[in-house]
């Protein structure tokens, strides 16, 4: 729901207030040293003027198209595309979204994800995403606009945005004295497409790990330190969540029948509680074993029933 332009600015100035030096520049390349203790050289542009900076450690937090990741040959990953329009609504229509966010599913809005209307303080974001049909993203955007046309009538588009969304963590996230965090590392969850919390959390775990391993900046760290203090802690805490959400997206998002089953399953109070706790605490909630078995059986039953209904409906058309 938040506005990145506000959050990012806040984080930058908070870092500066704690002693970080901000350099307003565009990183063009990172030179990886050939000897173990030599510095990394970060080449960057400031007002079209070339500069370079020698550093001991690099944390690549530079998004899905990370130049830092390319410099360490971290490997490619599959990307979805997210497209959204920021729309300023009349006051009466904005009031409807005061305490409400909406998700829409269906082949008309996305073949493998969901579409959304998210409130952002004084306007809404209306958008959609897809992996398998990126070339048709504008068609799906027209689909979600059609679905919500009565709710956004009279609204004015104030901004259009499109972003690549990583579909899975990179095969290499630490190499030498370089670590990748956030979208650069591929930390976006399936099902929800959430990445902001995990970007911030991975940055914090990585930063704290570097401070600890370097003894407050007194000694030079190595790849083993980064893997022990950052990667292992991250994977132990969150990797299982990513795997489960990946499975859920494969099962429920691939067809209209699967999406209908998901909506049906989400009507169950136990499922709602487990989902809420999992999203709130960013980890798989501890449930009741008996209720968990019931939930799985209900899910299977819903999938079977909805697939049968889907085939019967297709016969009518």
mmCIF file of C-alpha atoms in Angstrom, residues 15-315:
data_model
loop_
_atom_site.group_PDB
_atom_site.id
_atom_site.type_symbol
_atom_site.label_atom_id
_atom_site.label_comp_id
_atom_site.label_asym_id
_atom_site.label_seq_id
_atom_site.Cartn_x
_atom_site.Cartn_y
_atom_site.Cartn_z
ATOM 1 C CA UNK A 15 20.995 6.252 6.634
ATOM 2 C CA UNK A 16 22.618 9.648 6.099
ATOM 3 C CA UNK A 17 21.656 10.773 9.600
ATOM 4 C CA UNK A 18 23.506 7.710 10.947
ATOM 5 C CA UNK A 19 26.700 8.584 9.082
ATOM 6 C CA UNK A 20 26.286 7.098 5.592
ATOM 7 C CA UNK A 21 27.684 9.201 2.736
ATOM 8 C CA UNK A 22 25.145 9.595 -0.068
ATOM 9 C CA UNK A 23 26.486 9.855 -3.615
ATOM 10 C CA UNK A 24 23.889 10.813 -6.237
ATOM 11 C CA UNK A 25 25.234 8.816 -9.158
ATOM 12 C CA UNK A 26 24.580 6.081 -11.711
ATOM 13 C CA UNK A 27 26.723 2.969 -11.250
ATOM 14 C CA UNK A 28 28.002 1.775 -14.629
ATOM 15 C CA UNK A 29 30.367 -1.053 -13.702
ATOM 16 C CA UNK A 30 32.018 -2.847 -10.786
ATOM 17 C CA UNK A 31 35.582 -4.109 -11.190
ATOM 18 C CA UNK A 32 36.176 -7.361 -9.294
ATOM 19 C CA UNK A 33 39.725 -7.619 -7.888
ATOM 20 C CA UNK A 34 42.006 -10.476 -8.916
ATOM 21 C CA UNK A 35 43.851 -10.649 -5.585
ATOM 22 C CA UNK A 36 42.077 -11.557 -2.314
ATOM 23 C CA UNK A 37 42.627 -8.319 -0.367
ATOM 24 C CA UNK A 38 42.457 -5.766 -3.200
ATOM 25 C CA UNK A 39 39.506 -3.318 -3.250
ATOM 26 C CA UNK A 40 36.487 -3.417 -5.566
ATOM 27 C CA UNK A 41 36.298 -0.430 -7.898
ATOM 28 C CA UNK A 42 32.826 1.044 -8.453
ATOM 29 C CA UNK A 43 32.636 3.127 -11.627
ATOM 30 C CA UNK A 44 29.811 5.670 -11.684
ATOM 31 C CA UNK A 45 28.545 8.801 -13.382
ATOM 32 C CA UNK A 46 27.819 12.082 -11.615
ATOM 33 C CA UNK A 47 26.287 14.695 -13.956
ATOM 34 C CA UNK A 48 27.733 12.766 -16.942
ATOM 35 C CA UNK A 49 31.187 12.906 -15.388
ATOM 36 C CA UNK A 50 33.041 9.618 -14.769
ATOM 37 C CA UNK A 51 34.179 8.762 -11.242
ATOM 38 C CA UNK A 52 35.428 5.684 -9.408
ATOM 39 C CA UNK A 53 35.353 4.558 -5.788
ATOM 40 C CA UNK A 54 37.476 1.859 -4.095
ATOM 41 C CA UNK A 55 35.652 -0.182 -1.440
ATOM 42 C CA UNK A 56 36.241 -3.296 0.660
ATOM 43 C CA UNK A 57 32.695 -4.701 0.504
ATOM 44 C CA UNK A 58 29.786 -4.263 -1.911
ATOM 45 C CA UNK A 59 26.107 -4.809 -1.092
ATOM 46 C CA UNK A 60 24.169 -4.879 -4.352
ATOM 47 C CA UNK A 61 20.715 -3.448 -3.677
ATOM 48 C CA UNK A 62 20.252 -2.212 -7.233
ATOM 49 C CA UNK A 63 17.085 -3.988 -8.301
ATOM 50 C CA UNK A 64 16.109 -6.702 -10.749
ATOM 51 C CA UNK A 65 18.470 -5.436 -13.478
ATOM 52 C CA UNK A 66 21.388 -5.351 -11.054
ATOM 53 C CA UNK A 67 24.752 -4.260 -12.447
ATOM 54 C CA UNK A 68 26.395 -5.603 -9.310
ATOM 55 C CA UNK A 69 24.896 -9.048 -10.023
ATOM 56 C CA UNK A 70 26.281 -8.945 -13.568
ATOM 57 C CA UNK A 71 29.738 -8.047 -12.275
ATOM 58 C CA UNK A 72 29.896 -11.246 -10.182
ATOM 59 C CA UNK A 73 28.159 -13.384 -12.855
ATOM 60 C CA UNK A 74 25.307 -14.178 -10.463
ATOM 61 C CA UNK A 75 23.189 -15.797 -13.185
ATOM 62 C CA UNK A 76 19.881 -14.844 -14.718
ATOM 63 C CA UNK A 77 16.391 -15.424 -13.414
ATOM 64 C CA UNK A 78 12.899 -15.458 -14.828
ATOM 65 C CA UNK A 79 11.142 -12.126 -14.420
ATOM 66 C CA UNK A 80 7.476 -11.220 -14.357
ATOM 67 C CA UNK A 81 6.350 -7.776 -15.384
ATOM 68 C CA UNK A 82 4.153 -5.619 -13.180
ATOM 69 C CA UNK A 83 2.261 -2.740 -14.761
ATOM 70 C CA UNK A 84 0.154 -0.222 -12.899
ATOM 71 C CA UNK A 85 -1.459 3.170 -13.221
ATOM 72 C CA UNK A 86 -1.645 5.606 -10.314
ATOM 73 C CA UNK A 87 -5.126 7.130 -10.459
ATOM 74 C CA UNK A 88 -6.391 10.156 -8.543
ATOM 75 C CA UNK A 89 -10.042 9.483 -7.690
ATOM 76 C CA UNK A 90 -12.871 11.822 -6.720
ATOM 77 C CA UNK A 91 -13.217 12.070 -2.935
ATOM 78 C CA UNK A 92 -16.365 9.943 -2.747
ATOM 79 C CA UNK A 93 -14.753 7.089 -4.681
ATOM 80 C CA UNK A 94 -11.496 7.355 -2.728
ATOM 81 C CA UNK A 95 -13.497 6.966 0.478
ATOM 82 C CA UNK A 96 -14.477 3.449 -0.706
ATOM 83 C CA UNK A 97 -10.803 2.416 -0.652
ATOM 84 C CA UNK A 98 -10.038 4.063 2.684
ATOM 85 C CA UNK A 99 -9.593 0.695 4.446
ATOM 86 C CA UNK A 100 -9.767 -1.666 1.489
ATOM 87 C CA UNK A 101 -7.390 -3.293 -0.984
ATOM 88 C CA UNK A 102 -8.708 -5.453 -3.816
ATOM 89 C CA UNK A 103 -7.287 -8.450 -5.688
ATOM 90 C CA UNK A 104 -8.824 -9.751 -8.915
ATOM 91 C CA UNK A 105 -8.154 -13.075 -10.642
ATOM 92 C CA UNK A 106 -9.178 -14.408 -14.029
ATOM 93 C CA UNK A 107 -7.791 -14.894 -17.525
ATOM 94 C CA UNK A 108 -9.057 -11.446 -18.486
ATOM 95 C CA UNK A 109 -6.719 -9.732 -15.993
ATOM 96 C CA UNK A 110 -3.771 -12.167 -15.868
ATOM 97 C CA UNK A 111 -3.129 -15.730 -17.043
ATOM 98 C CA UNK A 112 -0.844 -16.593 -14.122
ATOM 99 C CA UNK A 113 -1.029 -13.895 -11.437
ATOM 100 C CA UNK A 114 -3.564 -11.400 -10.070
ATOM 101 C CA UNK A 115 -4.607 -7.815 -10.691
ATOM 102 C CA UNK A 116 -5.085 -5.228 -7.974
ATOM 103 C CA UNK A 117 -6.466 -1.948 -6.739
ATOM 104 C CA UNK A 118 -4.273 -0.741 -3.874
ATOM 105 C CA UNK A 119 -4.918 2.523 -2.003
ATOM 106 C CA UNK A 120 -1.864 4.789 -1.694
ATOM 107 C CA UNK A 121 -2.828 7.555 0.737
ATOM 108 C CA UNK A 122 -4.549 10.039 -1.610
ATOM 109 C CA UNK A 123 -4.865 7.919 -4.789
ATOM 110 C CA UNK A 124 -5.033 4.277 -5.911
ATOM 111 C CA UNK A 125 -2.757 2.014 -7.924
ATOM 112 C CA UNK A 126 -4.582 -0.136 -10.486
ATOM 113 C CA UNK A 127 -2.414 -2.802 -12.063
ATOM 114 C CA UNK A 128 -1.629 -6.374 -13.016
ATOM 115 C CA UNK A 129 1.300 -8.723 -13.586
ATOM 116 C CA UNK A 130 2.277 -11.782 -15.612
ATOM 117 C CA UNK A 131 5.197 -14.068 -16.353
ATOM 118 C CA UNK A 132 4.022 -16.093 -19.325
ATOM 119 C CA UNK A 133 2.381 -13.331 -21.417
ATOM 120 C CA UNK A 134 4.480 -10.229 -20.855
ATOM 121 C CA UNK A 135 3.801 -9.036 -24.405
ATOM 122 C CA UNK A 136 0.070 -8.824 -23.565
ATOM 123 C CA UNK A 137 0.436 -6.821 -20.350
ATOM 124 C CA UNK A 138 -1.487 -3.824 -21.720
ATOM 125 C CA UNK A 139 -4.373 -6.105 -22.690
ATOM 126 C CA UNK A 140 -4.568 -7.362 -19.103
ATOM 127 C CA UNK A 141 -4.365 -3.787 -17.837
ATOM 128 C CA UNK A 142 -7.404 -2.980 -19.961
ATOM 129 C CA UNK A 143 -9.038 -6.037 -18.373
ATOM 130 C CA UNK A 144 -8.600 -4.824 -14.804
ATOM 131 C CA UNK A 145 -9.711 -1.315 -15.754
ATOM 132 C CA UNK A 146 -12.875 -2.845 -17.234
ATOM 133 C CA UNK A 147 -13.515 -4.826 -14.051
ATOM 134 C CA UNK A 148 -13.294 -1.747 -11.813
ATOM 135 C CA UNK A 149 -14.557 0.919 -14.204
ATOM 136 C CA UNK A 150 -17.482 1.906 -11.993
ATOM 137 C CA UNK A 151 -15.210 2.288 -8.958
ATOM 138 C CA UNK A 152 -12.608 4.465 -10.711
ATOM 139 C CA UNK A 153 -14.982 6.476 -12.904
ATOM 140 C CA UNK A 154 -13.942 10.108 -13.003
ATOM 141 C CA UNK A 155 -10.363 9.270 -11.958
ATOM 142 C CA UNK A 156 -7.301 10.842 -13.562
ATOM 143 C CA UNK A 157 -4.131 8.871 -14.327
ATOM 144 C CA UNK A 158 -1.231 10.694 -12.650
ATOM 145 C CA UNK A 159 1.540 8.152 -13.207
ATOM 146 C CA UNK A 160 2.204 4.965 -15.207
ATOM 147 C CA UNK A 161 4.735 2.420 -13.947
ATOM 148 C CA UNK A 162 6.181 -0.870 -15.167
ATOM 149 C CA UNK A 163 8.728 -2.976 -13.293
ATOM 150 C CA UNK A 164 10.435 -6.367 -13.705
ATOM 151 C CA UNK A 165 9.656 -8.691 -10.800
ATOM 152 C CA UNK A 166 12.097 -11.556 -10.030
ATOM 153 C CA UNK A 167 10.433 -14.962 -9.939
ATOM 154 C CA UNK A 168 13.014 -16.776 -7.799
ATOM 155 C CA UNK A 169 16.278 -16.110 -5.920
ATOM 156 C CA UNK A 170 19.453 -16.004 -8.013
ATOM 157 C CA UNK A 171 21.690 -19.059 -8.059
ATOM 158 C CA UNK A 172 24.563 -16.895 -6.736
ATOM 159 C CA UNK A 173 23.848 -14.265 -4.088
ATOM 160 C CA UNK A 174 27.299 -14.017 -2.495
ATOM 161 C CA UNK A 175 30.646 -14.028 -4.291
ATOM 162 C CA UNK A 176 33.870 -12.860 -2.732
ATOM 163 C CA UNK A 177 33.113 -9.719 -0.728
ATOM 164 C CA UNK A 178 29.942 -8.949 -2.718
ATOM 165 C CA UNK A 179 26.424 -9.715 -1.467
ATOM 166 C CA UNK A 180 23.113 -9.221 -3.244
ATOM 167 C CA UNK A 181 19.952 -8.204 -1.383
ATOM 168 C CA UNK A 182 16.334 -7.390 -2.287
ATOM 169 C CA UNK A 183 15.270 -7.644 -5.921
ATOM 170 C CA UNK A 184 18.928 -7.916 -6.962
ATOM 171 C CA UNK A 185 19.018 -11.242 -5.106
ATOM 172 C CA UNK A 186 15.552 -12.250 -6.336
ATOM 173 C CA UNK A 187 13.741 -11.918 -3.015
ATOM 174 C CA UNK A 188 10.137 -11.569 -4.215
ATOM 175 C CA UNK A 189 7.555 -14.048 -2.966
ATOM 176 C CA UNK A 190 5.242 -15.988 -5.232
ATOM 177 C CA UNK A 191 1.457 -15.685 -4.791
ATOM 178 C CA UNK A 192 1.620 -12.181 -3.326
ATOM 179 C CA UNK A 193 4.499 -10.703 -5.325
ATOM 180 C CA UNK A 194 5.693 -9.022 -2.142
ATOM 181 C CA UNK A 195 9.290 -7.832 -2.092
ATOM 182 C CA UNK A 196 9.591 -4.628 -0.074
ATOM 183 C CA UNK A 197 9.679 -6.223 3.378
ATOM 184 C CA UNK A 198 12.153 -8.876 2.244
ATOM 185 C CA UNK A 199 14.346 -6.290 0.550
ATOM 186 C CA UNK A 200 14.576 -4.286 3.758
ATOM 187 C CA UNK A 201 15.063 -7.367 5.917
ATOM 188 C CA UNK A 202 17.782 -8.861 3.709
ATOM 189 C CA UNK A 203 19.619 -5.532 3.687
ATOM 190 C CA UNK A 204 19.497 -5.354 7.469
ATOM 191 C CA UNK A 205 20.647 -8.963 7.994
ATOM 192 C CA UNK A 206 23.466 -8.456 5.502
ATOM 193 C CA UNK A 207 24.568 -5.130 7.004
ATOM 194 C CA UNK A 208 24.528 -6.468 10.563
ATOM 195 C CA UNK A 209 26.429 -9.565 9.419
ATOM 196 C CA UNK A 210 29.172 -7.447 7.834
ATOM 197 C CA UNK A 211 29.532 -5.318 10.979
ATOM 198 C CA UNK A 212 29.803 -8.453 13.118
ATOM 199 C CA UNK A 213 32.234 -10.313 10.841
ATOM 200 C CA UNK A 214 34.441 -7.243 10.351
ATOM 201 C CA UNK A 215 34.455 -6.558 14.083
ATOM 202 C CA UNK A 216 33.047 -3.106 13.520
ATOM 203 C CA UNK A 217 35.143 -2.422 10.436
ATOM 204 C CA UNK A 218 38.484 -3.427 11.991
ATOM 205 C CA UNK A 219 39.171 -6.476 9.800
ATOM 206 C CA UNK A 220 38.572 -7.434 6.178
ATOM 207 C CA UNK A 221 35.810 -9.974 5.697
ATOM 208 C CA UNK A 222 35.673 -12.812 3.147
ATOM 209 C CA UNK A 223 33.094 -14.845 1.255
ATOM 210 C CA UNK A 224 32.777 -17.358 4.088
ATOM 211 C CA UNK A 225 31.872 -14.578 6.510
ATOM 212 C CA UNK A 226 29.083 -13.307 4.214
ATOM 213 C CA UNK A 227 27.670 -16.799 3.705
ATOM 214 C CA UNK A 228 27.733 -17.539 7.428
ATOM 215 C CA UNK A 229 26.460 -14.224 8.790
ATOM 216 C CA UNK A 230 24.036 -13.323 5.994
ATOM 217 C CA UNK A 231 23.099 -16.080 3.577
ATOM 218 C CA UNK A 232 22.695 -18.914 6.060
ATOM 219 C CA UNK A 233 20.621 -16.767 8.434
ATOM 220 C CA UNK A 234 18.416 -15.563 5.571
ATOM 221 C CA UNK A 235 17.822 -19.038 4.150
ATOM 222 C CA UNK A 236 17.118 -20.560 7.565
ATOM 223 C CA UNK A 237 14.505 -17.907 8.268
ATOM 224 C CA UNK A 238 12.727 -17.433 4.945
ATOM 225 C CA UNK A 239 13.596 -20.030 2.279
ATOM 226 C CA UNK A 240 10.821 -22.436 3.311
ATOM 227 C CA UNK A 241 8.274 -19.603 2.954
ATOM 228 C CA UNK A 242 9.402 -18.999 -0.627
ATOM 229 C CA UNK A 243 9.120 -22.692 -1.495
ATOM 230 C CA UNK A 244 5.586 -23.033 -0.103
ATOM 231 C CA UNK A 245 4.340 -19.863 -1.848
ATOM 232 C CA UNK A 246 5.920 -21.084 -5.101
ATOM 233 C CA UNK A 247 3.944 -24.331 -4.788
ATOM 234 C CA UNK A 248 0.701 -22.463 -4.033
ATOM 235 C CA UNK A 249 1.101 -20.236 -7.093
ATOM 236 C CA UNK A 250 1.690 -23.268 -9.327
ATOM 237 C CA UNK A 251 -1.400 -25.010 -7.961
ATOM 238 C CA UNK A 252 -3.885 -22.135 -7.800
ATOM 239 C CA UNK A 253 -2.887 -19.437 -10.315
ATOM 240 C CA UNK A 254 -2.553 -21.435 -13.533
ATOM 241 C CA UNK A 255 -6.219 -21.619 -14.566
ATOM 242 C CA UNK A 256 -9.622 -20.131 -13.804
ATOM 243 C CA UNK A 257 -10.597 -23.421 -12.148
ATOM 244 C CA UNK A 258 -7.608 -23.175 -9.834
ATOM 245 C CA UNK A 259 -8.410 -19.558 -9.014
ATOM 246 C CA UNK A 260 -12.022 -20.425 -8.186
ATOM 247 C CA UNK A 261 -10.722 -23.164 -5.895
ATOM 248 C CA UNK A 262 -8.423 -20.642 -4.190
ATOM 249 C CA UNK A 263 -11.298 -18.250 -3.575
ATOM 250 C CA UNK A 264 -13.390 -21.125 -2.192
ATOM 251 C CA UNK A 265 -10.604 -22.312 0.110
ATOM 252 C CA UNK A 266 -10.030 -18.752 1.380
ATOM 253 C CA UNK A 267 -13.583 -18.712 2.694
ATOM 254 C CA UNK A 268 -12.482 -21.110 5.445
ATOM 255 C CA UNK A 269 -11.826 -19.370 8.787
ATOM 256 C CA UNK A 270 -8.776 -21.519 9.601
ATOM 257 C CA UNK A 271 -7.232 -20.733 6.208
ATOM 258 C CA UNK A 272 -7.869 -17.028 6.781
ATOM 259 C CA UNK A 273 -6.177 -17.127 10.194
ATOM 260 C CA UNK A 274 -3.147 -19.062 8.916
ATOM 261 C CA UNK A 275 -2.818 -16.744 5.914
ATOM 262 C CA UNK A 276 -3.095 -13.628 8.051
ATOM 263 C CA UNK A 277 -0.474 -14.816 10.548
ATOM 264 C CA UNK A 278 1.892 -15.917 7.769
ATOM 265 C CA UNK A 279 1.713 -12.557 6.001
ATOM 266 C CA UNK A 280 1.872 -10.594 9.246
ATOM 267 C CA UNK A 281 4.964 -12.340 10.622
ATOM 268 C CA UNK A 282 6.558 -13.185 7.224
ATOM 269 C CA UNK A 283 6.979 -16.856 8.042
ATOM 270 C CA UNK A 284 4.906 -19.995 7.835
ATOM 271 C CA UNK A 285 2.471 -19.939 10.747
ATOM 272 C CA UNK A 286 2.436 -22.842 13.201
ATOM 273 C CA UNK A 287 -0.911 -24.532 12.768
ATOM 274 C CA UNK A 288 -2.868 -27.422 14.216
ATOM 275 C CA UNK A 289 -1.867 -30.729 12.589
ATOM 276 C CA UNK A 290 -5.438 -31.991 12.389
ATOM 277 C CA UNK A 291 -6.686 -28.699 10.923
ATOM 278 C CA UNK A 292 -3.764 -28.691 8.491
ATOM 279 C CA UNK A 293 -4.813 -32.101 7.157
ATOM 280 C CA UNK A 294 -8.411 -30.892 6.833
ATOM 281 C CA UNK A 295 -7.182 -27.802 4.976
ATOM 282 C CA UNK A 296 -5.220 -29.918 2.478
ATOM 283 C CA UNK A 297 -8.192 -32.232 1.904
ATOM 284 C CA UNK A 298 -10.530 -29.264 1.414
ATOM 285 C CA UNK A 299 -8.084 -27.758 -1.061
ATOM 286 C CA UNK A 300 -7.903 -30.977 -3.059
ATOM 287 C CA UNK A 301 -11.699 -31.276 -3.007
ATOM 288 C CA UNK A 302 -12.113 -27.678 -4.186
ATOM 289 C CA UNK A 303 -9.608 -28.187 -7.014
ATOM 290 C CA UNK A 304 -11.392 -31.331 -8.207
ATOM 291 C CA UNK A 305 -14.841 -29.740 -7.981
ATOM 292 C CA UNK A 306 -13.825 -26.512 -9.710
ATOM 293 C CA UNK A 307 -12.062 -28.371 -12.520
ATOM 294 C CA UNK A 308 -15.158 -30.483 -13.124
ATOM 295 C CA UNK A 309 -17.363 -27.373 -13.122
ATOM 296 C CA UNK A 310 -14.945 -25.667 -15.514
ATOM 297 C CA UNK A 311 -15.196 -28.524 -18.025
ATOM 298 C CA UNK A 312 -18.968 -28.521 -17.765
ATOM 299 C CA UNK A 313 -19.105 -24.762 -18.310
ATOM 300 C CA UNK A 314 -16.887 -25.065 -21.388
ATOM 301 C CA UNK A 315 -19.401 -27.506 -22.904
#
